[in-house]
Short mmCIF file of C-alpha atoms in Angstrom, two decimals:
data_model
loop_
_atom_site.label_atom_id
_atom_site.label_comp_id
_atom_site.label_asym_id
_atom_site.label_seq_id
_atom_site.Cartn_x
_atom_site.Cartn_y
_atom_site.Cartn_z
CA UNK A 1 -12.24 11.37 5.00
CA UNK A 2 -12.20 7.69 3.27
CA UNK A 3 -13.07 4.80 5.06
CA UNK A 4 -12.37 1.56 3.79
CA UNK A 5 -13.86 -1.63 5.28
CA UNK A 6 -12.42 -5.14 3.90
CA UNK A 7 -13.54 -8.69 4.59
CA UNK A 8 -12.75 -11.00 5.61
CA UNK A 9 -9.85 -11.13 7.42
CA UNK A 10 -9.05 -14.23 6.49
CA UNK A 11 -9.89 -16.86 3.55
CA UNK A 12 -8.94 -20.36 2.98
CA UNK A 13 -9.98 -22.09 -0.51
CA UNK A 14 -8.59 -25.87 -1.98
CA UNK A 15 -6.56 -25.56 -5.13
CA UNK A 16 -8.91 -24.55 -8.05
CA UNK A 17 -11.90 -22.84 -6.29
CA UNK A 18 -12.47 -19.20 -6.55
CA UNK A 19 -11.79 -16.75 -3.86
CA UNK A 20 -13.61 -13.17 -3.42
CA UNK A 21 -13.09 -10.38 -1.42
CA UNK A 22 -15.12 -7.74 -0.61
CA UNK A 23 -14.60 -3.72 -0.09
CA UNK A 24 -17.11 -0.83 1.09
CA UNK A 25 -16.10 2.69 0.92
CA UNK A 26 -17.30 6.11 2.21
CA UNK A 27 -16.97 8.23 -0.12
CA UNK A 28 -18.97 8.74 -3.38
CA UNK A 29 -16.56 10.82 -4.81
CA UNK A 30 -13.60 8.07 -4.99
CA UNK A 31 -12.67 7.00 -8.46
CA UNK A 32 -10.52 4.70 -8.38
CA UNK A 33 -9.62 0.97 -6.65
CA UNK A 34 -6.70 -0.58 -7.01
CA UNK A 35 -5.77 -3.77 -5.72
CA UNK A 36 -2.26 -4.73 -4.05
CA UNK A 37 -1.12 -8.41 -3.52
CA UNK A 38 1.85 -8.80 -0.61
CA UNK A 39 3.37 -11.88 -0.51
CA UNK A 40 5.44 -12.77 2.40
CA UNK A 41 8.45 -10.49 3.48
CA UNK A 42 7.72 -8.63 0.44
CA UNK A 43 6.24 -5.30 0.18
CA UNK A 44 2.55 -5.04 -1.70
CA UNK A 45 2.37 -4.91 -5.52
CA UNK A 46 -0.66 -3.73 -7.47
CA UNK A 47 -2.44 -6.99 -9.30
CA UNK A 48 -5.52 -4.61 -11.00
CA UNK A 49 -7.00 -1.63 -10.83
CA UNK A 50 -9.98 -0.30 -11.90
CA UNK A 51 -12.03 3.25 -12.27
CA UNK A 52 -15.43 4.78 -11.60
CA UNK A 53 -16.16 4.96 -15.47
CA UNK A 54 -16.07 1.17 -15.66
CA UNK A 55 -18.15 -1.65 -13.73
CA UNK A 56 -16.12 -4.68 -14.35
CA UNK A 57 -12.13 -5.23 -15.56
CA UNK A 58 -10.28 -9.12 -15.84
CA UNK A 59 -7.16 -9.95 -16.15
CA UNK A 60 -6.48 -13.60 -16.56
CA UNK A 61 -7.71 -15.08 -13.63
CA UNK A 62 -8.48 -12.02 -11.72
CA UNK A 63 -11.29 -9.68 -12.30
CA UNK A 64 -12.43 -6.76 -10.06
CA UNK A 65 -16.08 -5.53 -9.67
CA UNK A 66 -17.39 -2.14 -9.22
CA UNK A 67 -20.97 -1.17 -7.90
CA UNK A 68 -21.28 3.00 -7.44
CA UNK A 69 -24.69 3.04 -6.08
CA UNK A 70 -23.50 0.56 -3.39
CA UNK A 71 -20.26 1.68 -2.96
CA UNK A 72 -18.48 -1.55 -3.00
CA UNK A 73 -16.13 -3.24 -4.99
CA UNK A 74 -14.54 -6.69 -5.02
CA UNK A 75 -12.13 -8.96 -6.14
CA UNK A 76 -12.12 -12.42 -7.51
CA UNK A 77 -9.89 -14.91 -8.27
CA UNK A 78 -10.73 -17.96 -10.39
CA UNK A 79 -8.90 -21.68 -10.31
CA UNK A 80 -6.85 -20.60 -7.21
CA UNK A 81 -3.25 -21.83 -7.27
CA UNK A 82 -1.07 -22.48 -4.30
CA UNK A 83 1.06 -19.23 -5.61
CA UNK A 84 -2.44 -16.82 -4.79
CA UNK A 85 -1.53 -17.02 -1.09
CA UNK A 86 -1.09 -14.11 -0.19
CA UNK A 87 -2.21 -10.82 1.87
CA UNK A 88 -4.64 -8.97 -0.70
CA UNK A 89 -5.72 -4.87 0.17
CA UNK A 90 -8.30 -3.01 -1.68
CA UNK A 91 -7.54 0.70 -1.76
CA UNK A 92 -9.71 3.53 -2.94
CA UNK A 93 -9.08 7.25 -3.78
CA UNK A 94 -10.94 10.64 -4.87
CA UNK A 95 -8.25 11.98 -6.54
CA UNK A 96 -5.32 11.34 -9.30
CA UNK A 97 -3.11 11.46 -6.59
CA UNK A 98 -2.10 8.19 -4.30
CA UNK A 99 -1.42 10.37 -1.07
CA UNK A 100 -5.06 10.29 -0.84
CA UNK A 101 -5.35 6.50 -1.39
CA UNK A 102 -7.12 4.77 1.90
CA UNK A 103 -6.10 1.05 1.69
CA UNK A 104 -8.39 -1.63 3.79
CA UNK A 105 -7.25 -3.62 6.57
CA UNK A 106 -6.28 -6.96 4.54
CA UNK A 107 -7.48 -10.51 3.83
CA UNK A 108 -4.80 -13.14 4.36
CA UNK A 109 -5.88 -15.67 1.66
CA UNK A 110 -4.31 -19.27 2.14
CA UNK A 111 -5.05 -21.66 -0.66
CA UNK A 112 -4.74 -25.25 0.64
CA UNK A 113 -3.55 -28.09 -2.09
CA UNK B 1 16.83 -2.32 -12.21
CA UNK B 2 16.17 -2.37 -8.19
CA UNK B 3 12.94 -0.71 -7.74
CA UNK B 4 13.36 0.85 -4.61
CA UNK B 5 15.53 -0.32 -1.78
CA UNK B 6 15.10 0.31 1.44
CA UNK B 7 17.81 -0.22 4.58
CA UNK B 8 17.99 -2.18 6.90
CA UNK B 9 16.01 -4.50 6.84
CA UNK B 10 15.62 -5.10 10.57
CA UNK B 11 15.96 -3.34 13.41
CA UNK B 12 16.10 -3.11 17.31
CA UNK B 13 15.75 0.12 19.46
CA UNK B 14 15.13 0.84 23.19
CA UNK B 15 12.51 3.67 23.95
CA UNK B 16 14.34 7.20 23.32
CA UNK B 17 16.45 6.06 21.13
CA UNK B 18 16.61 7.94 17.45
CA UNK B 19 17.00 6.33 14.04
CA UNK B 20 16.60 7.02 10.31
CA UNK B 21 15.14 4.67 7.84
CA UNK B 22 16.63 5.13 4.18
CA UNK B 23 15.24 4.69 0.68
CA UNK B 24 16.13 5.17 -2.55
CA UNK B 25 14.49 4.34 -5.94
CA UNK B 26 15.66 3.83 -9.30
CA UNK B 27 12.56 4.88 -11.76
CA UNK B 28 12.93 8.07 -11.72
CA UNK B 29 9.41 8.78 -10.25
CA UNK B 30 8.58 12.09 -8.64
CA UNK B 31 6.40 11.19 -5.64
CA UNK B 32 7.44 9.14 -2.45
CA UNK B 33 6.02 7.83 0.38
CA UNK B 34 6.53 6.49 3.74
CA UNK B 35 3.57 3.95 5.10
CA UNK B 36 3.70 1.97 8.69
CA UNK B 37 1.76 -1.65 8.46
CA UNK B 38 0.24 -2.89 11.95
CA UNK B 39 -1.97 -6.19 12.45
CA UNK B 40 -5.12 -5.50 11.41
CA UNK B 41 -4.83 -1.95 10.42
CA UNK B 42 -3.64 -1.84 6.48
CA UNK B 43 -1.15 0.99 5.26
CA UNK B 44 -0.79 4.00 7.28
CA UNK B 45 0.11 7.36 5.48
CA UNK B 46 2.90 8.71 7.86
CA UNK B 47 4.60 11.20 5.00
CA UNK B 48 4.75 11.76 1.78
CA UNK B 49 6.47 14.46 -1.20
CA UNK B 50 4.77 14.89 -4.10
CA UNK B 51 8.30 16.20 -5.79
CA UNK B 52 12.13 16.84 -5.68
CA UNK B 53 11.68 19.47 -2.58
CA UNK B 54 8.33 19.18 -0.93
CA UNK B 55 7.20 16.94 1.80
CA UNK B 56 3.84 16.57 3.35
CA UNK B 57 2.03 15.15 6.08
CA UNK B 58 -0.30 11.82 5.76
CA UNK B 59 -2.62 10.25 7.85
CA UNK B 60 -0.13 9.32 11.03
CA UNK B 61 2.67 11.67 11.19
CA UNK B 62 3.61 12.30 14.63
CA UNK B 63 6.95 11.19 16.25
CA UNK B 64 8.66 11.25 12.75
CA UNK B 65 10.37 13.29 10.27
CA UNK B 66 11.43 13.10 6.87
CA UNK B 67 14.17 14.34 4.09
CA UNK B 68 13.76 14.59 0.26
CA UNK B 69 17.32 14.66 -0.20
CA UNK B 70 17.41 14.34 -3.86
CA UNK B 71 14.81 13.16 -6.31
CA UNK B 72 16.17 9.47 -5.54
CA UNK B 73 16.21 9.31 -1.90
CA UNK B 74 13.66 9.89 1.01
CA UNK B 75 14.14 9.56 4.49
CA UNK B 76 12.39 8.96 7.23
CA UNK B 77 13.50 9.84 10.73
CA UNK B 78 12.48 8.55 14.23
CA UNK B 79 14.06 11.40 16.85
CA UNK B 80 12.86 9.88 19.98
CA UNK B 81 11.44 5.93 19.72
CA UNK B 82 8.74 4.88 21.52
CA UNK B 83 6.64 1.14 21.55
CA UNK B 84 4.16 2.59 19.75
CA UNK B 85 6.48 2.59 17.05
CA UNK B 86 7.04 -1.10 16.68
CA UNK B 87 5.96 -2.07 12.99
CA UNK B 88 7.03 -2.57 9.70
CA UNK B 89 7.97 0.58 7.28
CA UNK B 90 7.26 0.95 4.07
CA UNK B 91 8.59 3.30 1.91
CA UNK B 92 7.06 3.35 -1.99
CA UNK B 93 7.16 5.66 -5.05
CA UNK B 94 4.89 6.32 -8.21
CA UNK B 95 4.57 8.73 -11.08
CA UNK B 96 2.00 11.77 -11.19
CA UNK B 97 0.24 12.52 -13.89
CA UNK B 98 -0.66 16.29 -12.52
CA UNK B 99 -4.41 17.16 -13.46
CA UNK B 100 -5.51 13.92 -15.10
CA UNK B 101 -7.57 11.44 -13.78
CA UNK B 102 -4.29 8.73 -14.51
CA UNK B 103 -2.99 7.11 -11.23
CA UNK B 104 -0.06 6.03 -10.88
CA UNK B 105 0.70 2.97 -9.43
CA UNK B 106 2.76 2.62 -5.66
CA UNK B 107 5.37 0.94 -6.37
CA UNK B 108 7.32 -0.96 -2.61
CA UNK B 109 10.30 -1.74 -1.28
CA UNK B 110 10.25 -5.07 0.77
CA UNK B 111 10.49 -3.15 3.90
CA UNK B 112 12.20 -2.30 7.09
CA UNK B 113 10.66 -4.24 10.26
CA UNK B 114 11.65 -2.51 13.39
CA UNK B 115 10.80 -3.02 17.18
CA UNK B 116 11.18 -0.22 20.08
CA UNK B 117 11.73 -2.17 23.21
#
């Protein structure tokens, strides 16, 4: 099956630099990688996603990166507010449907003012 | 417009004890899900059911069962409660596009932290 390695763990960044975060996957047959913030107490909420037919995809001050041949994907977020903290999980599946989504262990990002 | 809502929010067992974790959602989706989070280990699969009717095993399914009860609700049962068990629940829905290469977002409820003493 999928296997999903995230890092790092954990991330601290001042107020206004950019934060990245980095997946590998397993298997060259996933198409798509979503990405789920979860702030405290809260359950995780999907920020972007992106698919295998595209390499790159922003939103605001978020943009996700896709490299096949590697099989890795990441996540960066520009002029980091205090708001960004957060737990952020990549997730990657083969198939349409999201009982085959594999979701990485987590980076606890902590932006510091 | 809730989203989905999950009870309770907390909760205490000792070891053999059973429980059922509840959820309901509001968005009419077709698919649910049930996911365990532990330190250090991301989103576990425990059960999921694609519609109104089926349910299916994920990734981490033993020591729990699970209801459809209507296209609504999902449950998610613990018969017997052991330590292992200790972590927080999720429970999430989405839309399926059957066929397609659309995905459907998960969409979470905030919840349900439990610890098996």
């Amino acid at each position: 099956g999928e296997n999903v390695e995230q890092h790092p763990s954990t991330l601290s960044v001042q107020e206004g630099d950019s934060a990245v975060i980095k997946c590998t996957y397993s298997d060259s047959a996933s198409n798509y990688f979503p990405w789920y913030k979860q702030e405290l107490g809260k359950g995780p909420q999907l920020i972007i996603d992106i698919r295998s037919n595209v390499g790159e995809k922003k939103d605001q001050r978020i943009a996700v990166t896709l490299n096949k041949t590697a099989k890795h994907f990441s996540l960066h977020i520009t002029e980091t507010q205090p708001e960004d903290s957060a737990v952020y999980f990549c997730a990657a599946s083969w198939t349409g449907t999201a009982s085959k989504l594999t979701f990485g262990t987590g980076t606890r990002l902590q932006v510091t003012l | 417009n809730a989203g989905v809502t999950q009870t309770p929010k907390f909760q205490v067992l000792k070891t053999g004890q059973s429980m059922t974790l509840q959820c309901a959602q509001d968005m009419n989706h077709n698919s649910m899900y049930w996911y365990r989070q532990d330190p250090g280990m991301g989103l576990r699969l425990i059960y999921y059911s694609a519609s109104e009717g089926t349910t299916d095993k994920g990734e981490v399914p033993n020591g729990y069962n699970v209801s459809r009860l209507n296209k609504r609700e999902f449950s998610l049962r613990l018969e017997s409660a052991a330590p292992s068990q200790t972590s927080v629940y999720f429970c999430a829905s989405s839309e399926i596009v059957w066929g397609g290469s659309y995905n459907s977002p998960l969409h979470f409820g905030n919840g349900t932290r439990l610890t098996v003493t």
